[in-house]
Amino acid sequence: MGKYIVLRLVQLLPVLLLASVAVWLMIYLIPGDPAIALLGPDVTPEQLARARERMGLDQPLPVQYALWLGRVVQGDLGVSYVGSVPVRTMLAQRIPVTLQLTVAALLVALAIAAPLGILAAVRPRSWAGRLVTVYNTLAMAIPTFWLGILLVLLFGLQLKWLPTSGFVPFWEDPGRAVRLLILPALTLGAYVSAVLARFTRAALLETISQDYVRTARAKGLRERSVIGVHALRNALIPVVTVVGLQFGAFMGGTVITEAIFDYPGLGRMLLQAILQRDYTVIQATMLFVVFTFVLINLLTDLLYAYLDPRIRYA
Amino acid sequence: MESSRSVPVPSAASRLSRRTVIRRALCLGGGMALGSGVLAACTPASPAAPTAAPAKPTDAPKPAAAATTPPKPAAAEQAPAAKPAATTAAAVPARRGGTLTVGLPADALTFDPFSLSFQHFPLVQNMYDTLIRYDHDLKPLPGLAESWTIAPDGQSVTLQLRKGVKFQSGRELDADAVVKNFEKAADKDRGFNMLPAVANVDGVTALDGSTARIAFKKVSPEITDVLQAMSIVDPSGMDDLKTRAAGSGPFRFVEWAPGDRIVLERNADYWNAPAPYVDRLIYKVFGDSDAMVAALQSGIIDICTSVPPKDVARLGGDFTIVRGYPGALTYELRINPTNPPFDRKEVRQAMQYAIDRQGVVDSVLFGVSQPTVQPFSQASAAHDPSIAARYPFDLNTARELLGGASGLKAEAIFNSQFPELQAIAQVLKADLAKIGFELDLVPLDATQATRRLLAGEFQITPSFSGNTQKYPTRIALNSIYRTANNPVWGDNPPKAYVDALNDANGTIDPARQKEAFAKLNAALLDESWVVNVAYRQSAFGLAKYVKGFDFTVDDMIVLENVSLDR
């Protein structure tokens, strides 16, 4: 197992290196640069040239990349071209914010998906089961931005029950943090709840047709024990995997939700950085997202290898 | 007394169905922008931010009266007052305390008052003081300079500085600080927007601790504009302005959480006591104006600094809507005269006739504006009401100027950060189509649009210019009006235009100035590389309990007299 982990970690390095090149080069394909974004439409050519020189943007691309990579491997992610703040500080401020939203969204998704998925599997042809199918279809079909707008209009502006934007760390003011999280977490969690409900339903349907479940019923166990203790525990393994991967996706993929709710997380920072061509921030954020995704994939692989020895000997 | 004004409800019936379509499209566009957060969840980019800084208004804007305001004094001028500027809110006993939360259209990114973008307009006046202030009629009032004396030859001004003013660091304001600020403004790396504004400054001398003398290279009719634009930064804090403010304004800098908020607190030592009234000022950063409006409606913020025209009438019942200074910016079509078919003057003039200015005001700006053919606001000395009818909306004349030939084609780029620019382009496109001129619309993000604008890589583009309300030659601070490094003319703008600017800049004689302004307007209208469309008038949304709100002639927000009457 130890050898397998080392092998996978070594394989991780070229993936990250390639990702860094791709991330780095893609940014330069977008016309415009941070000097223009920062100085605006009335800047003189001389001022622009001086700003580019100050930012190091006048150097050849390979030189810029080498300098950047050299700093990154030493843990220096650079300073924001636009805001002049160390990118590491910016990431450190934004990661916990997005993490809070991610956890809340996954909790919302699980809270919806688990009962719906079980209901749909246990009573597939009932009206309740059909309602679950309708919910799944709707939740997967409605675009996230549209749902976000509807929630803002209904709960924020019409009923005035919940705030439409803002962030408070959970440990500072749990009550207010929850109020601020409800709408973005619902927006983000709705789609995932449908995905998880379908996974749960499919996995549970397959599990309850297994012999050991039939045996449990034959032993006279109550249906709640058969489903809750024997079937669900096994059925949830693929669901947990999906949750893990979704966790990675949320850490870098909440741009739209964060924009709608003006949530000061990684997604909004990334969006602003792209619009301002703030190269150092884009590069560092994308690298973090890629790293998180690859790491979670790695952890998933390791978990599988741990559960199924055939994988690590293959 | 609040400087709020009633909100006119846009006319119920649109004149043309096309306008209805555009209006609805604009509303939908705003909603979609809120949703997607991709196009409009934008950042900064700052079209034509005026270089000027704060002023202290004393009353609601009076554009009509200001239209007849004579040019600035010709000879020696003694500042009339040596006491703090009167303010609208000062007469009303204001309630003290509380936290005021203000929406910011984008993150500040810098606290340098010389580096101005749109997002700084709600901030700067509340952290820094300027040497003098303007009221809404552009009348100079004392600021950090208690009085000022302009030399008879118009080539120098002597400032008497207010005593007892302290910066946040505890350092006291003195003439040396003024000298250092002018040095910063003239520095190519640190001057930013102020660099061109002080191009005519020859030197600044500290005569004693509280007296400074500014000498100009040649006669300067813009002296008070320069003084009004000059925020004074604590010299000891100049190196840290990227991350913190260093002013002497009514509020002190506390913290900046990038992308999220800026926190200021009451400056208990403020020279213009008893202001300020609120204890804490929090600026919350928003990605787009629709989200900011939603935050105002749900009570998250007390002031929305950017109410889109489409929302003004809707919000009018529940909130106080304050209209900004009319003509702080002017919407326009920038045309590249080196790029066919616009290399023909007649084609550019055809655009003057083909743009339906009143239609734009009615359907794009929802009545929150006025049409104009000239860049200068109604308060400007160069504003000339007699030329208002020079280019009426007349598609037949436009067709004649195009030579009657159909099949002409052009591309209009625009900055998608501002939905109204797209809508203006759509109005033009629809009307040009009627006379056989095909216009392709190309949306670009702010950075890309700015890049192409600066590089002259466009044929026609809706945009806006600032510095249209002060001394008329200041429009040349906008890139499209520059006399050198102009994005479309290079170093060779039309001679008549350059001559008119030089004439206006070279005299303090009102009669000669008036003559020069007339030439300037004539040159602009004749060459038509900028087709002015309408004035931009900001709208601020305030919770009803916010009292004492004000703004400068640059539409910078003034909060020193704000109190919360909850």
Coordinates of C-alpha atoms in Angstrom, one line a residue, chain A residues 30-34 36-48 50-52 54-55 80-86 89-90 93-94 144-146 148-149 152-153 156-157 160 162-167 172 176 180 255-257 259-264 268-269 271-278, chain B residues 31-32 34-49 106-107 109-110 115 117 119 187-189 191-193 195-196 242-243 256-260 284-288 291-295 297-298 300 314 319 334 445-448 450-451 453-454 466 477-480 482 485 487:
Chain A
I30 CA -7.4 36.5 -23.6
P31 CA -6.8 40.0 -25.1
G32 CA -5.9 42.8 -22.7
D33 CA -3.7 42.8 -19.7
P34 CA -3.8 43.9 -16.1
I36 CA -5.0 48.3 -19.1
A37 CA -7.5 47.0 -16.6
L38 CA -5.8 48.9 -13.8
L39 CA -5.2 52.2 -15.6
G40 CA -8.4 52.6 -17.6
P41 CA -9.3 54.1 -20.9
D42 CA -7.6 57.4 -20.5
V43 CA -4.1 56.1 -19.8
T44 CA -1.3 57.4 -22.1
P45 CA 0.9 54.9 -24.1
E46 CA 3.8 56.0 -22.0
Q47 CA 2.1 55.3 -18.7
L48 CA 0.9 52.0 -20.0
R50 CA 5.8 52.0 -17.6
A51 CA 3.1 50.0 -15.9
R52 CA 3.8 46.9 -18.0
R54 CA 6.8 47.5 -13.6
M55 CA 4.7 44.4 -13.7
S80 CA -1.9 40.6 -7.2
Y81 CA -1.1 42.9 -10.2
V82 CA -4.3 44.8 -9.5
G83 CA -4.7 44.9 -5.8
S84 CA -1.1 44.7 -4.7
V85 CA -2.0 42.2 -2.0
P86 CA 0.0 38.9 -1.7
T89 CA -3.2 36.1 1.7
M90 CA -6.1 36.4 -0.8
Q93 CA -9.0 34.7 3.1
R94 CA -11.2 33.2 0.4
T144 CA -28.3 27.4 -11.2
F145 CA -28.3 31.1 -11.9
W146 CA -32.1 31.1 -12.6
G148 CA -30.6 31.7 -7.5
I149 CA -32.5 34.7 -9.0
V152 CA -33.4 36.1 -4.2
L153 CA -36.7 37.5 -5.6
G156 CA -35.0 38.2 -0.2
L157 CA -37.1 40.8 -1.9
K160 CA -37.9 39.6 3.1
L162 CA -33.5 36.0 4.3
P163 CA -30.6 38.3 3.3
T164 CA -29.7 38.3 -0.4
S165 CA -25.9 38.7 0.1
G166 CA -23.2 38.7 2.6
F167 CA -20.9 36.4 4.6
E172 CA -18.2 34.3 14.7
R176 CA -26.3 35.0 11.1
L180 CA -26.7 34.1 5.0
V255 CA -18.5 31.2 -9.6
I256 CA -22.1 31.8 -10.6
T257 CA -23.6 31.3 -7.2
A259 CA -21.7 36.2 -8.1
I260 CA -25.4 36.1 -7.6
F261 CA -25.2 36.3 -3.9
D262 CA -22.1 38.5 -3.8
Y263 CA -20.5 35.9 -1.7
P264 CA -16.8 36.8 -1.2
R268 CA -16.0 35.6 -7.2
M269 CA -12.4 36.3 -6.7
L271 CA -14.2 35.9 -11.9
Q272 CA -13.0 39.4 -10.9
A273 CA -9.4 38.4 -11.6
I274 CA -10.3 37.1 -15.0
L275 CA -12.2 40.4 -15.9
Q276 CA -9.2 42.4 -14.6
R277 CA -6.6 40.1 -16.2
D278 CA -5.0 39.8 -12.8
Chain B
G31 CA -31.8 40.5 -14.7
M32 CA -29.7 38.1 -16.6
L34 CA -27.7 39.4 -12.0
G35 CA -28.1 35.8 -12.7
S36 CA -25.2 34.9 -14.7
G37 CA -22.9 37.2 -12.9
V38 CA -20.6 36.7 -15.8
L39 CA -21.0 39.8 -18.0
A40 CA -22.1 42.2 -15.3
A41 CA -20.5 40.8 -12.3
C42 CA -17.8 42.9 -13.3
T43 CA -15.1 44.6 -12.1
P44 CA -13.9 47.9 -12.3
A45 CA -12.8 49.2 -15.5
S46 CA -13.3 52.8 -15.5
P47 CA -14.5 54.7 -18.5
A48 CA -13.2 58.2 -18.5
A49 CA -13.0 58.8 -14.8
A106 CA -16.3 47.2 -7.4
D107 CA -13.4 46.8 -5.1
L109 CA -7.9 48.1 -5.4
T110 CA -6.0 51.2 -4.3
S115 CA -5.7 57.0 -9.2
S117 CA -11.8 54.8 -11.2
Q119 CA -15.4 52.5 -7.7
D187 CA 5.7 62.0 -11.0
K188 CA 5.1 59.7 -14.1
D189 CA 4.9 56.6 -11.8
G191 CA 0.8 60.8 -10.6
F192 CA -1.9 58.7 -12.3
N193 CA -5.0 60.7 -13.2
L195 CA -0.4 63.8 -13.9
P196 CA -2.0 65.5 -16.9
K242 CA -2.1 50.4 -2.3
T243 CA -3.4 48.9 0.8
W256 CA -9.7 46.5 3.8
A257 CA -10.8 42.9 3.2
P258 CA -10.1 42.7 -0.6
G259 CA -13.2 41.9 -2.6
D260 CA -15.5 42.1 0.4
K284 CA -19.6 46.5 0.9
V285 CA -18.2 45.4 -2.5
F286 CA -20.7 44.2 -5.1
G287 CA -20.0 42.6 -8.4
D288 CA -22.8 44.4 -10.2
A291 CA -27.0 42.8 -6.8
M292 CA -26.4 46.2 -5.1
V293 CA -30.0 47.2 -5.7
A294 CA -31.2 43.8 -4.3
A295 CA -29.1 44.4 -1.2
Q297 CA -34.1 46.4 -1.0
S298 CA -33.4 43.6 1.5
I300 CA -28.2 44.9 3.7
R314 CA -39.4 51.3 -9.3
F319 CA -36.3 54.7 -1.1
R334 CA -16.6 57.5 -30.5
D445 CA -15.5 42.7 -21.6
A446 CA -14.2 45.9 -19.9
T447 CA -10.5 45.2 -20.3
Q448 CA -10.8 44.1 -23.9
T450 CA -10.4 49.4 -23.2
R451 CA -7.5 47.8 -25.0
L453 CA -10.3 51.8 -27.5
L454 CA -6.8 52.8 -26.6
G466 CA -15.7 62.9 -18.1
L477 CA -7.9 64.6 -20.5
N478 CA -10.2 62.0 -22.1
S479 CA -8.2 59.9 -24.5
I480 CA -10.6 60.5 -27.4
R482 CA -6.3 64.3 -26.5
N485 CA -1.4 60.2 -28.4
P487 CA -6.2 56.8 -30.0

